[in-house]
Amino acid sequence: MLKFAVVDLETTGGHGEDNRIMEIGIALMDGSEIVETYHSLVDPGQPITPFVRELTGITDEMVEGQPQFGKIAEHVAELLKDRIFVAHNVQFDNKFMTAELKRCCIKFNPPRLCTVKLARKVFPGQPSYSLHKLTESLGLPDFNHHRALDDTLAAAAILRSALEKVGEAGVMKNVVNLSTAKKQAIGA
């Protein structure tokens, strides 16, 4: 059975070097079943831009007094360990996660799966592949957009739908950075 860590991060901006994580959501999936969730607001140590405040509803006051990423880094790394890192636009979330863990001297280079790319292959012809529009067109439950755990659960629902349609082998064809030995072991 495949093990996934579906992740969504809300950040202070779009660039990993200059911006930081301010909210994290993780859903651990064994196959298509969510077995654990994790959520935390994070003190990014810098002001949240007006654009991001408007988009997410997260304010400087909300993150004040929350743990900085360094305080939760080991726990987050343990949650992600030995799982396929999944996100809707995985490059974005992986870039931020890798940068934050590197600041804490934790190496991170997981196998990755992008639910945008997966959905384009498994559910072709959708009017949009944005998280909200895609969940809507697939008939999945609506959610609180641009909040980490809600976006995580929406991406997990997309992954579950893809697993139901094409099975683990079909999903595995879309995983990047997976060792050849591991691919052979699971028959992808």
XYZ file of C-alpha atoms in Angstrom:
188
model
C 0.000 0.000 0.000
C 1.316 3.418 -0.945
C 1.856 5.980 1.784
C 1.282 9.656 1.044
C 1.728 12.921 2.923
C -0.640 15.425 1.341
C 0.573 18.913 2.239
C -0.568 22.479 1.838
C 1.374 25.493 3.024
C 0.233 29.056 3.343
C 3.213 31.388 3.018
C 3.972 35.078 3.418
C 4.679 35.319 -0.327
C 5.619 33.357 -3.422
C 9.416 33.116 -3.150
C 11.038 30.571 -0.813
C 14.181 32.575 -0.100
C 12.420 35.757 1.034
C 9.193 34.373 2.456
C 8.249 31.889 5.129
C 5.598 29.344 6.015
C 2.778 30.757 8.154
C 0.406 27.768 8.157
C 0.875 24.075 7.482
C -1.625 21.297 6.885
C -0.742 17.625 6.428
C -2.978 14.621 5.771
C -1.247 11.255 6.018
C -2.823 8.696 3.706
C -2.258 4.957 3.651
C -3.617 4.119 0.235
C -6.811 6.147 -0.135
C -7.530 6.371 3.609
C -6.576 9.406 5.709
C -4.993 7.996 8.869
C -3.811 11.214 10.535
C -3.962 14.969 10.065
C -1.737 17.735 11.366
C -2.307 21.482 11.344
C -0.447 24.444 12.781
C -0.265 28.156 12.345
C 3.388 29.195 12.268
C 4.998 32.475 13.324
C 6.870 33.393 10.134
C 9.033 35.978 11.897
C 8.037 38.608 9.344
C 4.946 40.642 8.474
C 2.260 39.092 6.291
C 1.694 41.131 3.135
C -1.718 42.754 2.565
C -2.282 40.554 -0.535
C -1.653 37.351 1.418
C -3.770 38.577 4.369
C -6.647 39.238 1.975
C -6.203 35.891 0.177
C -5.926 33.671 3.265
C -7.588 35.651 6.040
C -4.488 34.982 8.169
C -3.305 38.062 10.054
C -0.124 38.960 11.911
C -2.134 38.777 15.142
C -3.200 35.189 14.380
C 0.388 33.961 13.981
C 1.827 36.006 16.848
C 2.745 33.624 19.668
C 2.476 30.540 17.431
C 5.545 28.290 17.136
C 8.205 29.272 14.648
C 8.944 26.553 12.106
C 12.111 25.483 13.930
C 9.998 24.382 16.922
C 7.872 22.005 14.805
C 10.459 21.014 12.167
C 11.421 17.635 13.659
C 7.789 16.625 14.138
C 6.897 17.699 10.583
C 9.914 15.836 9.165
C 8.867 12.706 11.053
C 5.327 12.953 9.654
C 6.681 13.271 6.094
C 9.296 10.529 6.457
C 9.000 7.564 4.048
C 5.923 9.008 2.349
C 5.266 10.429 -1.102
C 5.021 14.217 -0.761
C 1.770 15.293 -2.449
C 0.484 18.806 -3.080
C -1.644 20.745 -5.524
C 1.259 22.427 -7.386
C 3.854 20.332 -5.574
C 6.832 22.412 -6.721
C 5.641 25.385 -4.671
C 5.021 23.489 -1.430
C 8.121 21.319 -1.817
C 10.312 24.385 -2.389
C 9.101 26.020 0.824
C 9.223 22.807 2.873
C 12.740 22.016 1.654
C 13.942 25.557 2.454
C 12.401 25.564 5.948
C 13.759 22.112 6.819
C 17.198 23.053 5.441
C 17.259 26.058 7.812
C 16.801 23.470 10.582
C 19.590 21.227 9.176
C 17.113 18.556 8.049
C 17.664 17.131 4.584
C 14.497 16.721 2.542
C 14.264 15.321 -0.988
C 11.161 13.109 -1.118
C 9.377 11.428 -3.994
C 6.763 13.947 -5.126
C 3.319 13.872 -6.685
C 1.506 16.925 -8.060
C -2.278 16.653 -7.951
C -2.564 19.289 -10.724
C -0.495 17.167 -13.132
C -2.161 13.963 -11.931
C -5.646 15.428 -12.471
C -4.747 16.617 -15.987
C -3.903 13.012 -16.909
C -6.593 11.161 -14.956
C -9.423 13.689 -15.413
C -8.703 15.313 -18.805
C -10.858 18.098 -20.200
C -11.781 19.828 -16.942
C -12.652 23.532 -17.308
C -9.972 24.422 -14.731
C -7.403 22.596 -12.643
C -7.341 25.134 -9.811
C -8.026 23.388 -6.516
C -11.450 24.974 -6.039
C -12.685 24.556 -9.622
C -11.375 20.991 -9.865
C -13.050 19.817 -6.650
C -16.244 21.489 -7.842
C -16.182 19.811 -11.286
C -15.358 16.408 -9.726
C -18.313 16.748 -7.342
C -16.100 16.776 -4.242
C -17.105 18.689 -1.085
C -16.562 22.452 -0.978
C -13.950 23.730 1.461
C -12.466 26.852 3.081
C -10.077 27.999 0.330
C -6.527 29.147 1.049
C -6.399 27.639 4.516
C -3.798 24.916 4.848
C -5.693 21.960 6.300
C -8.790 22.603 4.178
C -6.700 22.794 0.988
C -4.840 19.663 2.105
C -8.074 17.718 2.531
C -9.298 18.925 -0.884
C -6.056 17.730 -2.532
C -6.395 14.424 -0.641
C -9.923 14.032 -2.057
C -8.537 14.557 -5.581
C -5.837 11.957 -4.917
C -8.443 9.520 -3.557
C -10.579 10.025 -6.696
C -7.545 9.392 -8.911
C -6.676 6.234 -6.955
C -10.246 4.987 -7.390
C -10.101 5.636 -11.140
C -6.599 4.408 -12.094
C -5.327 2.508 -9.034
C -1.949 2.781 -7.336
C 0.010 1.807 -10.462
C -1.678 4.576 -12.476
C -0.959 7.144 -9.788
C 2.661 5.980 -9.370
C 3.395 6.799 -13.028
C 3.104 10.448 -12.002
C 5.471 10.353 -9.010
C 8.808 12.097 -9.568
C 12.073 11.564 -7.712
C 11.243 7.965 -6.875
C 14.178 5.563 -6.856
C 14.250 2.928 -9.598
C 14.393 0.144 -6.988
C 11.261 1.461 -5.279
C 9.452 1.762 -8.644
C 10.304 -1.856 -9.457
C 9.213 -3.015 -6.008
C 5.751 -1.512 -6.424
C 5.430 -2.342 -10.103
C 5.095 1.201 -11.411
